């Protein structure tokens, strides 16, 4: 899923069930930030306050990244694939006779359900947002794996109803992933296999994340990858609607256990309109505009709530780090960083704590369900 779903749709849904505005924002922001947290290691400047430095071993914050990238080859390693891509974007289904098959993502897998059961019972909106991102992706990414694997080596990929955008417009808007998709589709299956790694859903491009798309592919159904292919036909609209129907129940359960976040002023919502916006055949930017209009019309937010209406991936970073310069934080490693005085209370640090909590539960749940993934968390 993309920002229109992970942030805007989730924000609207959280408000619709009666979660107050600031808490709904934290849930939705944490959900989308899973796709944007690219910094993995932060080295702290030695002259930070000693009480802050004492919290971090070797003056470092490590294992902070949750986003995954098909174009960043530094992430093509075992640790990134298991503790990042698999954990947050392709939660394994733990089914099959071998490790690659067990790593294949499954809708509402036992792993993610066990984490959901815990997160709804604690008072932590940011942990909830992180978990809901992974949960939503089990619907859209089902059938693919977060590691480089034959599971992801698919054939005969086709779509039937994607909106056409001119090459000029894609270049103008710097939509590099879609440009890469368009280039890849020009190659034969043989050439594509050589240039597009069998990693995540790379070989089916961004098709799983387009909410209205209907598409198909063929995958090897055997345990020993003996090239016996089966056709999978996918209607994303059905997947997205089912995902958010289930997420609505999760949000309601969280709110029932955390009444301090309830806003009784929220009026009855038209969920048919919600589903229409969620899966409408428009480009992502147009769906985002529709979500803003929907939230304003339902008084979930006001025009003055600019920090909520406009998702800013640097918002939590600017709050947490002094002298923040965005180009520094576009790298996987950032050096000589100064922490804000209230860093330990910042949303970014709570997010960092949240992903460590999540990964610990992820690996333990995998082990409990017959999938042993070597790691440094459990």
mmCIF file of C-alpha atoms in Angstrom:
data_model
loop_
_atom_site.group_PDB
_atom_site.id
_atom_site.type_symbol
_atom_site.label_atom_id
_atom_site.label_comp_id
_atom_site.label_asym_id
_atom_site.label_seq_id
_atom_site.Cartn_x
_atom_site.Cartn_y
_atom_site.Cartn_z
ATOM 1 C CA UNK A 1 0.000 0.000 0.000
ATOM 2 C CA UNK A 2 1.023 3.612 -0.444
ATOM 3 C CA UNK A 3 0.687 6.861 1.476
ATOM 4 C CA UNK A 4 -2.943 7.404 0.503
ATOM 5 C CA UNK A 5 -3.825 4.193 2.372
ATOM 6 C CA UNK A 6 -1.177 3.896 5.118
ATOM 7 C CA UNK A 7 -1.590 7.515 6.230
ATOM 8 C CA UNK A 8 -4.707 9.240 4.915
ATOM 9 C CA UNK A 9 -7.153 6.322 4.885
ATOM 10 C CA UNK A 10 -5.938 5.136 8.295
ATOM 11 C CA UNK A 11 -6.202 8.661 9.715
ATOM 12 C CA UNK A 12 -9.776 8.968 8.427
ATOM 13 C CA UNK A 13 -10.677 5.527 9.764
ATOM 14 C CA UNK A 14 -9.194 6.192 13.205
ATOM 15 C CA UNK A 15 -11.176 9.426 13.482
ATOM 16 C CA UNK A 16 -14.336 7.717 12.208
ATOM 17 C CA UNK A 17 -14.359 5.183 15.066
ATOM 18 C CA UNK A 18 -14.017 7.997 17.618
ATOM 19 C CA UNK A 19 -10.283 8.262 18.290
ATOM 20 C CA UNK A 20 -9.404 11.858 19.104
ATOM 21 C CA UNK A 21 -7.491 13.880 16.544
ATOM 22 C CA UNK A 22 -3.946 13.991 17.926
ATOM 23 C CA UNK A 23 -3.927 10.295 18.775
ATOM 24 C CA UNK A 24 -5.322 9.379 15.353
ATOM 25 C CA UNK A 25 -2.529 11.456 13.833
ATOM 26 C CA UNK A 26 0.122 9.540 15.795
ATOM 27 C CA UNK A 27 -1.332 6.204 14.678
ATOM 28 C CA UNK A 28 -1.459 7.217 11.013
ATOM 29 C CA UNK A 29 1.926 8.953 11.047
ATOM 30 C CA UNK A 30 3.658 5.927 12.588
ATOM 31 C CA UNK A 31 1.992 3.722 9.992
ATOM 32 C CA UNK A 32 3.276 5.741 7.041
ATOM 33 C CA UNK A 33 6.677 6.423 8.622
ATOM 34 C CA UNK A 34 7.390 2.691 8.362
ATOM 35 C CA UNK A 35 7.832 3.361 4.628
ATOM 36 C CA UNK A 36 9.937 6.495 5.179
ATOM 37 C CA UNK A 37 12.323 5.693 8.066
ATOM 38 C CA UNK A 38 15.482 5.128 6.017
ATOM 39 C CA UNK A 39 18.166 6.096 8.578
ATOM 40 C CA UNK A 40 19.522 2.927 10.156
ATOM 41 C CA UNK A 41 22.405 4.204 12.309
ATOM 42 C CA UNK A 42 22.933 7.526 14.089
ATOM 43 C CA UNK A 43 26.253 8.446 15.694
ATOM 44 C CA UNK A 44 25.809 11.005 18.470
ATOM 45 C CA UNK A 45 28.139 13.970 18.906
ATOM 46 C CA UNK A 46 30.308 13.600 22.025
ATOM 47 C CA UNK A 47 29.184 16.923 23.502
ATOM 48 C CA UNK A 48 25.518 15.963 23.756
ATOM 49 C CA UNK A 49 24.272 16.135 27.379
ATOM 50 C CA UNK A 50 25.762 13.276 29.366
ATOM 51 C CA UNK A 51 22.379 12.148 30.691
ATOM 52 C CA UNK A 52 21.229 11.603 27.097
ATOM 53 C CA UNK A 53 24.423 9.890 25.952
ATOM 54 C CA UNK A 54 24.221 7.490 28.884
ATOM 55 C CA UNK A 55 21.074 6.000 27.346
ATOM 56 C CA UNK A 56 22.886 4.741 24.248
ATOM 57 C CA UNK A 57 25.716 2.229 24.030
ATOM 58 C CA UNK A 58 28.795 3.589 22.222
ATOM 59 C CA UNK A 59 26.944 6.880 21.599
ATOM 60 C CA UNK A 60 24.989 5.209 18.782
ATOM 61 C CA UNK A 61 21.386 4.604 17.851
ATOM 62 C CA UNK A 62 21.273 1.486 15.672
ATOM 63 C CA UNK A 63 18.706 -0.575 13.758
ATOM 64 C CA UNK A 64 16.404 2.413 13.256
ATOM 65 C CA UNK A 65 15.353 1.838 9.626
ATOM 66 C CA UNK A 66 12.051 0.265 8.634
ATOM 67 C CA UNK A 67 11.674 1.314 4.997
ATOM 68 C CA UNK A 68 12.807 -0.999 2.234
ATOM 69 C CA UNK A 69 14.033 -0.141 -1.226
ATOM 70 C CA UNK A 70 14.479 -2.165 -4.384
ATOM 71 C CA UNK A 71 16.996 0.377 -5.701
ATOM 72 C CA UNK A 72 19.242 0.673 -2.612
ATOM 73 C CA UNK A 73 21.596 -2.282 -2.919
ATOM 74 C CA UNK A 74 22.995 -1.695 0.577
ATOM 75 C CA UNK A 75 19.736 -3.246 1.845
ATOM 76 C CA UNK A 76 20.341 -6.481 -0.082
ATOM 77 C CA UNK A 77 21.648 -8.329 2.959
ATOM 78 C CA UNK A 78 20.198 -10.942 5.283
ATOM 79 C CA UNK A 79 19.696 -8.634 8.258
ATOM 80 C CA UNK A 80 17.822 -5.976 6.271
ATOM 81 C CA UNK A 81 15.687 -8.559 4.503
ATOM 82 C CA UNK A 82 14.590 -10.337 7.686
ATOM 83 C CA UNK A 83 14.513 -7.608 10.355
ATOM 84 C CA UNK A 84 13.179 -4.926 8.027
ATOM 85 C CA UNK A 85 11.568 -5.983 4.752
ATOM 86 C CA UNK A 86 10.075 -9.230 6.064
ATOM 87 C CA UNK A 87 9.194 -7.939 9.522
ATOM 88 C CA UNK A 88 7.365 -4.784 8.456
ATOM 89 C CA UNK A 89 6.307 -5.310 4.833
ATOM 90 C CA UNK A 90 6.063 -9.059 4.103
ATOM 91 C CA UNK A 91 5.164 -10.764 7.384
ATOM 92 C CA UNK A 92 5.755 -14.498 6.804
ATOM 93 C CA UNK A 93 2.893 -16.972 6.723
ATOM 94 C CA UNK A 94 4.979 -19.781 8.294
ATOM 95 C CA UNK A 95 3.509 -22.311 5.851
ATOM 96 C CA UNK A 96 5.364 -24.742 3.600
ATOM 97 C CA UNK A 97 8.053 -27.383 3.868
ATOM 98 C CA UNK A 98 11.140 -25.201 3.549
ATOM 99 C CA UNK A 99 12.468 -21.847 4.717
ATOM 100 C CA UNK A 100 11.753 -19.870 1.497
ATOM 101 C CA UNK A 101 8.134 -21.059 1.424
ATOM 102 C CA UNK A 102 7.623 -20.356 5.132
ATOM 103 C CA UNK A 103 8.879 -16.796 4.553
ATOM 104 C CA UNK A 104 6.096 -16.186 2.018
ATOM 105 C CA UNK A 105 3.735 -13.445 3.207
ATOM 106 C CA UNK A 106 0.195 -14.503 4.084
ATOM 107 C CA UNK A 107 -2.862 -12.384 4.827
ATOM 108 C CA UNK A 108 -3.361 -12.149 8.607
ATOM 109 C CA UNK A 109 -0.570 -14.597 9.347
ATOM 110 C CA UNK A 110 -0.232 -16.054 12.829
ATOM 111 C CA UNK A 111 2.751 -13.787 13.472
ATOM 112 C CA UNK A 112 0.957 -10.507 12.834
ATOM 113 C CA UNK A 113 -2.217 -11.637 14.601
ATOM 114 C CA UNK A 114 -0.226 -12.401 17.750
ATOM 115 C CA UNK A 115 1.297 -8.904 17.693
ATOM 116 C CA UNK A 116 -2.126 -7.316 17.086
ATOM 117 C CA UNK A 117 -3.487 -9.177 20.127
ATOM 118 C CA UNK A 118 -0.842 -7.509 22.275
ATOM 119 C CA UNK A 119 -0.850 -3.989 20.828
ATOM 120 C CA UNK A 120 -4.602 -3.400 21.266
ATOM 121 C CA UNK A 121 -4.210 -3.982 24.998
ATOM 122 C CA UNK A 122 -1.514 -1.383 25.669
ATOM 123 C CA UNK A 123 -1.560 2.418 25.749
ATOM 124 C CA UNK A 124 0.734 3.164 22.820
ATOM 125 C CA UNK A 125 -0.726 4.702 19.625
ATOM 126 C CA UNK A 126 2.669 4.712 17.886
ATOM 127 C CA UNK A 127 3.179 0.977 18.383
ATOM 128 C CA UNK A 128 -0.351 0.476 17.078
ATOM 129 C CA UNK A 129 0.425 2.484 13.934
ATOM 130 C CA UNK A 130 3.606 0.505 13.274
ATOM 131 C CA UNK A 131 1.751 -2.787 13.672
ATOM 132 C CA UNK A 132 -1.157 -1.691 11.475
ATOM 133 C CA UNK A 133 1.253 -0.918 8.634
ATOM 134 C CA UNK A 134 2.590 -4.475 8.725
ATOM 135 C CA UNK A 135 -0.932 -5.868 9.115
ATOM 136 C CA UNK A 136 -2.268 -3.932 6.101
ATOM 137 C CA UNK A 137 0.653 -5.074 3.967
ATOM 138 C CA UNK A 138 -0.186 -8.728 4.659
ATOM 139 C CA UNK A 139 -3.285 -8.150 2.522
ATOM 140 C CA UNK A 140 -1.593 -6.338 -0.364
ATOM 141 C CA UNK A 141 1.734 -8.232 -0.327
ATOM 142 C CA UNK A 142 0.391 -11.745 0.238
ATOM 143 C CA UNK A 143 2.110 -14.369 -1.884
ATOM 144 C CA UNK A 144 5.495 -12.647 -1.936
ATOM 145 C CA UNK A 145 8.490 -12.820 0.378
ATOM 146 C CA UNK A 146 10.651 -10.207 2.065
ATOM 147 C CA UNK A 147 13.846 -12.054 1.177
ATOM 148 C CA UNK A 148 15.459 -12.607 -2.208
ATOM 149 C CA UNK A 149 13.928 -15.934 -3.125
ATOM 150 C CA UNK A 150 12.540 -18.159 -5.878
ATOM 151 C CA UNK A 151 9.150 -17.512 -4.258
ATOM 152 C CA UNK A 152 9.272 -14.067 -5.874
ATOM 153 C CA UNK A 153 10.450 -15.286 -9.282
ATOM 154 C CA UNK A 154 7.153 -15.025 -11.175
ATOM 155 C CA UNK A 155 6.083 -15.119 -14.813
ATOM 156 C CA UNK A 156 3.435 -13.731 -17.175
ATOM 157 C CA UNK A 157 2.672 -10.563 -15.210
ATOM 158 C CA UNK A 158 -0.215 -8.589 -16.705
ATOM 159 C CA UNK A 159 -2.597 -5.819 -15.638
ATOM 160 C CA UNK A 160 -5.888 -4.796 -17.202
ATOM 161 C CA UNK A 161 -7.007 -1.400 -15.948
ATOM 162 C CA UNK A 162 -4.102 0.815 -14.860
ATOM 163 C CA UNK A 163 -4.369 4.562 -15.471
ATOM 164 C CA UNK A 164 -1.935 5.659 -18.162
ATOM 165 C CA UNK A 165 0.384 8.547 -17.293
ATOM 166 C CA UNK A 166 2.685 9.976 -19.947
ATOM 167 C CA UNK A 167 6.435 9.442 -19.677
ATOM 168 C CA UNK A 168 6.888 13.213 -19.622
ATOM 169 C CA UNK A 169 4.560 13.549 -16.632
ATOM 170 C CA UNK A 170 6.353 10.769 -14.744
ATOM 171 C CA UNK A 171 9.708 12.474 -15.323
ATOM 172 C CA UNK A 172 8.308 15.874 -14.383
ATOM 173 C CA UNK A 173 6.973 14.520 -11.084
ATOM 174 C CA UNK A 174 10.151 12.441 -10.465
ATOM 175 C CA UNK A 175 8.173 9.239 -10.005
ATOM 176 C CA UNK A 176 11.216 7.024 -10.368
ATOM 177 C CA UNK A 177 9.623 3.763 -9.240
ATOM 178 C CA UNK A 178 6.901 4.014 -11.878
ATOM 179 C CA UNK A 179 9.477 4.965 -14.504
ATOM 180 C CA UNK A 180 11.427 1.836 -13.561
ATOM 181 C CA UNK A 181 8.261 -0.226 -13.835
ATOM 182 C CA UNK A 182 7.560 1.096 -17.313
ATOM 183 C CA UNK A 183 11.103 0.350 -18.463
ATOM 184 C CA UNK A 184 11.005 -3.164 -16.971
ATOM 185 C CA UNK A 185 7.791 -4.091 -18.776
ATOM 186 C CA UNK A 186 9.551 -3.516 -22.105
ATOM 187 C CA UNK A 187 11.899 -6.446 -21.539
ATOM 188 C CA UNK A 188 11.287 -10.128 -22.169
ATOM 189 C CA UNK A 189 10.812 -12.475 -19.197
ATOM 190 C CA UNK A 190 14.385 -13.753 -19.628
ATOM 191 C CA UNK A 191 15.932 -10.293 -19.562
ATOM 192 C CA UNK A 192 13.643 -9.137 -16.745
ATOM 193 C CA UNK A 193 14.827 -12.032 -14.567
ATOM 194 C CA UNK A 194 18.383 -10.783 -15.023
ATOM 195 C CA UNK A 195 17.760 -7.133 -14.174
ATOM 196 C CA UNK A 196 14.877 -7.268 -11.646
ATOM 197 C CA UNK A 197 15.805 -9.238 -8.502
ATOM 198 C CA UNK A 198 13.318 -11.765 -7.127
ATOM 199 C CA UNK A 199 12.986 -9.649 -3.986
ATOM 200 C CA UNK A 200 9.686 -8.605 -2.457
ATOM 201 C CA UNK A 201 7.133 -7.815 -5.144
ATOM 202 C CA UNK A 202 9.766 -6.279 -7.429
ATOM 203 C CA UNK A 203 8.929 -8.564 -10.357
ATOM 204 C CA UNK A 204 5.273 -7.493 -10.300
ATOM 205 C CA UNK A 205 6.291 -3.845 -9.995
ATOM 206 C CA UNK A 206 3.996 -1.652 -7.861
ATOM 207 C CA UNK A 207 0.874 -3.582 -8.868
ATOM 208 C CA UNK A 208 0.038 -4.882 -5.339
ATOM 209 C CA UNK A 209 -0.050 -1.311 -3.988
ATOM 210 C CA UNK A 210 -2.464 0.220 -6.537
ATOM 211 C CA UNK A 211 -5.878 -0.046 -4.831
ATOM 212 C CA UNK A 212 -8.110 -0.326 -7.911
ATOM 213 C CA UNK A 213 -5.855 -2.545 -10.043
ATOM 214 C CA UNK A 214 -6.807 -5.932 -11.477
ATOM 215 C CA UNK A 215 -3.808 -8.031 -12.458
ATOM 216 C CA UNK A 216 -2.436 -11.551 -12.739
ATOM 217 C CA UNK A 217 0.818 -13.473 -12.536
ATOM 218 C CA UNK A 218 2.064 -17.055 -12.471
ATOM 219 C CA UNK A 219 4.066 -18.509 -9.576
ATOM 220 C CA UNK A 220 5.817 -21.818 -8.908
ATOM 221 C CA UNK A 221 3.467 -23.740 -6.628
ATOM 222 C CA UNK A 222 5.920 -26.541 -5.771
ATOM 223 C CA UNK A 223 8.054 -26.828 -2.645
ATOM 224 C CA UNK A 224 11.152 -27.746 -4.642
ATOM 225 C CA UNK A 225 10.665 -25.022 -7.290
ATOM 226 C CA UNK A 226 10.316 -27.492 -10.159
ATOM 227 C CA UNK A 227 8.706 -24.905 -12.473
ATOM 228 C CA UNK A 228 5.083 -26.012 -12.116
ATOM 229 C CA UNK A 229 3.291 -22.696 -12.415
ATOM 230 C CA UNK A 230 -0.162 -21.690 -11.219
ATOM 231 C CA UNK A 231 -2.075 -18.562 -12.216
ATOM 232 C CA UNK A 232 -2.972 -16.034 -9.513
ATOM 233 C CA UNK A 233 -5.632 -13.458 -10.434
ATOM 234 C CA UNK A 234 -5.801 -10.460 -8.134
ATOM 235 C CA UNK A 235 -8.419 -7.769 -7.579
ATOM 236 C CA UNK A 236 -6.804 -5.209 -5.299
ATOM 237 C CA UNK A 237 -10.124 -3.511 -4.571
ATOM 238 C CA UNK A 238 -11.322 -6.592 -2.707
ATOM 239 C CA UNK A 239 -8.055 -6.842 -0.762
ATOM 240 C CA UNK A 240 -8.018 -3.187 0.288
ATOM 241 C CA UNK A 241 -11.650 -3.121 1.402
ATOM 242 C CA UNK A 242 -11.222 -6.301 3.442
ATOM 243 C CA UNK A 243 -8.035 -4.959 5.050
ATOM 244 C CA UNK A 244 -9.629 -1.725 6.217
ATOM 245 C CA UNK A 245 -12.773 -3.478 7.409
ATOM 246 C CA UNK A 246 -10.552 -5.567 9.683
ATOM 247 C CA UNK A 247 -8.446 -2.543 10.692
ATOM 248 C CA UNK A 248 -11.625 -0.746 11.756
ATOM 249 C CA UNK A 249 -12.328 -3.540 14.254
ATOM 250 C CA UNK A 250 -8.759 -3.379 15.558
ATOM 251 C CA UNK A 251 -9.037 0.383 16.097
ATOM 252 C CA UNK A 252 -12.353 -0.082 17.905
ATOM 253 C CA UNK A 253 -10.814 -2.695 20.187
ATOM 254 C CA UNK A 254 -7.838 -0.437 20.939
ATOM 255 C CA UNK A 255 -10.209 2.437 21.772
ATOM 256 C CA UNK A 256 -12.365 0.239 24.017
ATOM 257 C CA UNK A 257 -9.209 -0.563 26.001
ATOM 258 C CA UNK A 258 -8.020 3.073 25.998
ATOM 259 C CA UNK A 259 -11.072 5.229 26.652
ATOM 260 C CA UNK A 260 -8.864 8.256 27.353
ATOM 261 C CA UNK A 261 -8.533 8.672 23.572
ATOM 262 C CA UNK A 262 -12.270 8.713 22.817
ATOM 263 C CA UNK A 263 -13.828 11.705 21.046
ATOM 264 C CA UNK A 264 -17.611 11.557 21.443
ATOM 265 C CA UNK A 265 -18.193 14.401 18.996
ATOM 266 C CA UNK A 266 -17.551 12.249 15.904
ATOM 267 C CA UNK A 267 -20.688 11.792 13.807
ATOM 268 C CA UNK A 268 -21.849 8.728 11.859
ATOM 269 C CA UNK A 269 -19.691 8.042 8.800
ATOM 270 C CA UNK A 270 -20.704 6.759 5.369
ATOM 271 C CA UNK A 271 -18.382 3.766 4.947
ATOM 272 C CA UNK A 272 -19.543 3.186 1.379
ATOM 273 C CA UNK A 273 -18.025 6.571 0.574
ATOM 274 C CA UNK A 274 -14.924 5.569 2.544
ATOM 275 C CA UNK A 275 -14.472 2.413 0.438
ATOM 276 C CA UNK A 276 -15.120 4.332 -2.766
ATOM 277 C CA UNK A 277 -12.312 6.796 -2.004
ATOM 278 C CA UNK A 278 -10.044 3.961 -0.839
ATOM 279 C CA UNK A 279 -10.273 2.105 -4.157
ATOM 280 C CA UNK A 280 -11.260 4.760 -6.681
ATOM 281 C CA UNK A 281 -9.543 4.617 -10.057
ATOM 282 C CA UNK A 282 -7.415 7.726 -9.706
ATOM 283 C CA UNK A 283 -3.722 8.428 -9.287
ATOM 284 C CA UNK A 284 -2.432 8.527 -5.719
ATOM 285 C CA UNK A 285 -2.301 12.329 -5.527
ATOM 286 C CA UNK A 286 -5.974 12.575 -6.505
ATOM 287 C CA UNK A 287 -6.973 9.988 -3.898
ATOM 288 C CA UNK A 288 -5.103 12.008 -1.260
ATOM 289 C CA UNK A 289 -7.068 15.123 -2.231
ATOM 290 C CA UNK A 290 -10.279 13.103 -1.889
ATOM 291 C CA UNK A 291 -9.253 11.934 1.592
ATOM 292 C CA UNK A 292 -8.608 15.496 2.707
ATOM 293 C CA UNK A 293 -12.021 16.582 1.443
ATOM 294 C CA UNK A 294 -13.651 13.593 3.170
ATOM 295 C CA UNK A 295 -12.020 14.404 6.520
ATOM 296 C CA UNK A 296 -12.873 18.090 6.305
ATOM 297 C CA UNK A 297 -16.477 17.349 5.341
ATOM 298 C CA UNK A 298 -16.849 14.984 8.311
ATOM 299 C CA UNK A 299 -15.098 17.484 10.632
ATOM 300 C CA UNK A 300 -12.386 14.973 11.498
ATOM 301 C CA UNK A 301 -9.895 17.814 11.030
ATOM 302 C CA UNK A 302 -10.118 21.546 10.406
ATOM 303 C CA UNK A 303 -8.351 23.634 7.743
ATOM 304 C CA UNK A 304 -6.031 24.859 10.519
ATOM 305 C CA UNK A 305 -4.673 21.330 11.080
ATOM 306 C CA UNK A 306 -1.960 21.673 8.460
ATOM 307 C CA UNK A 307 0.473 19.300 10.213
ATOM 308 C CA UNK A 308 -2.204 16.618 10.001
ATOM 309 C CA UNK A 309 -3.648 17.338 6.559
ATOM 310 C CA UNK A 310 -0.189 17.416 4.946
ATOM 311 C CA UNK A 311 1.933 14.375 5.699
ATOM 312 C CA UNK A 312 5.517 15.541 6.280
ATOM 313 C CA UNK A 313 8.026 12.700 6.582
ATOM 314 C CA UNK A 314 10.496 15.038 8.336
ATOM 315 C CA UNK A 315 8.103 16.206 11.074
ATOM 316 C CA UNK A 316 9.220 13.790 13.786
ATOM 317 C CA UNK A 317 12.878 14.104 12.756
ATOM 318 C CA UNK A 318 12.842 17.897 13.136
ATOM 319 C CA UNK A 319 11.323 17.562 16.598
ATOM 320 C CA UNK A 320 13.883 14.998 17.767
ATOM 321 C CA UNK A 321 17.187 16.336 16.430
ATOM 322 C CA UNK A 322 18.833 19.739 16.769
ATOM 323 C CA UNK A 323 20.181 21.481 13.666
ATOM 324 C CA UNK A 324 18.232 19.070 11.468
ATOM 325 C CA UNK A 325 19.306 19.141 7.810
ATOM 326 C CA UNK A 326 17.198 16.910 5.605
ATOM 327 C CA UNK A 327 19.997 15.910 3.207
ATOM 328 C CA UNK A 328 21.913 14.345 6.129
ATOM 329 C CA UNK A 329 18.936 12.172 7.036
ATOM 330 C CA UNK A 330 18.488 10.872 3.505
ATOM 331 C CA UNK A 331 21.446 8.547 4.141
ATOM 332 C CA UNK A 332 21.425 5.182 5.923
ATOM 333 C CA UNK A 333 24.093 6.434 8.383
ATOM 334 C CA UNK A 334 24.109 9.909 9.962
ATOM 335 C CA UNK A 335 27.110 11.104 11.995
ATOM 336 C CA UNK A 336 27.729 13.641 14.792
ATOM 337 C CA UNK A 337 24.083 14.274 15.552
ATOM 338 C CA UNK A 338 22.764 16.494 18.353
ATOM 339 C CA UNK A 339 19.653 15.413 20.217
ATOM 340 C CA UNK A 340 16.841 17.779 21.163
ATOM 341 C CA UNK A 341 16.595 18.512 24.893
ATOM 342 C CA UNK A 342 13.322 16.562 25.097
ATOM 343 C CA UNK A 343 14.532 13.778 22.792
ATOM 344 C CA UNK A 344 13.465 10.976 25.132
ATOM 345 C CA UNK A 345 9.875 12.278 24.975
ATOM 346 C CA UNK A 346 9.913 12.829 21.208
ATOM 347 C CA UNK A 347 7.651 10.921 18.840
ATOM 348 C CA UNK A 348 10.677 9.793 16.812
ATOM 349 C CA UNK A 349 12.280 8.158 19.845
ATOM 350 C CA UNK A 350 8.962 6.531 20.788
ATOM 351 C CA UNK A 351 8.801 5.247 17.214
ATOM 352 C CA UNK A 352 12.329 3.863 17.560
ATOM 353 C CA UNK A 353 11.365 2.127 20.806
ATOM 354 C CA UNK A 354 8.235 0.853 19.092
ATOM 355 C CA UNK A 355 10.069 -0.851 16.251
ATOM 356 C CA UNK A 356 12.445 -2.582 18.683
ATOM 357 C CA UNK A 357 9.401 -3.817 20.622
ATOM 358 C CA UNK A 358 7.769 -4.983 17.394
ATOM 359 C CA UNK A 359 10.846 -6.831 16.109
ATOM 360 C CA UNK A 360 11.280 -8.674 19.397
ATOM 361 C CA UNK A 361 7.676 -9.908 19.195
ATOM 362 C CA UNK A 362 8.023 -10.668 15.477
ATOM 363 C CA UNK A 363 10.966 -13.042 15.868
ATOM 364 C CA UNK A 364 9.487 -14.733 18.939
ATOM 365 C CA UNK A 365 6.162 -15.279 17.149
ATOM 366 C CA UNK A 366 7.971 -16.662 14.103
ATOM 367 C CA UNK A 367 9.841 -19.155 16.295
ATOM 368 C CA UNK A 368 6.612 -20.149 18.052
ATOM 369 C CA UNK A 369 5.062 -20.911 14.664
ATOM 370 C CA UNK A 370 7.850 -23.115 13.350
ATOM 371 C CA UNK A 371 9.898 -20.480 11.532
ATOM 372 C CA UNK A 372 13.388 -20.027 12.955
ATOM 373 C CA UNK A 373 14.959 -16.761 11.736
ATOM 374 C CA UNK A 374 18.455 -16.101 13.160
ATOM 375 C CA UNK A 375 18.446 -12.607 14.687
ATOM 376 C CA UNK A 376 19.764 -10.447 17.521
ATOM 377 C CA UNK A 377 16.389 -9.740 19.132
ATOM 378 C CA UNK A 378 15.111 -13.002 20.591
#
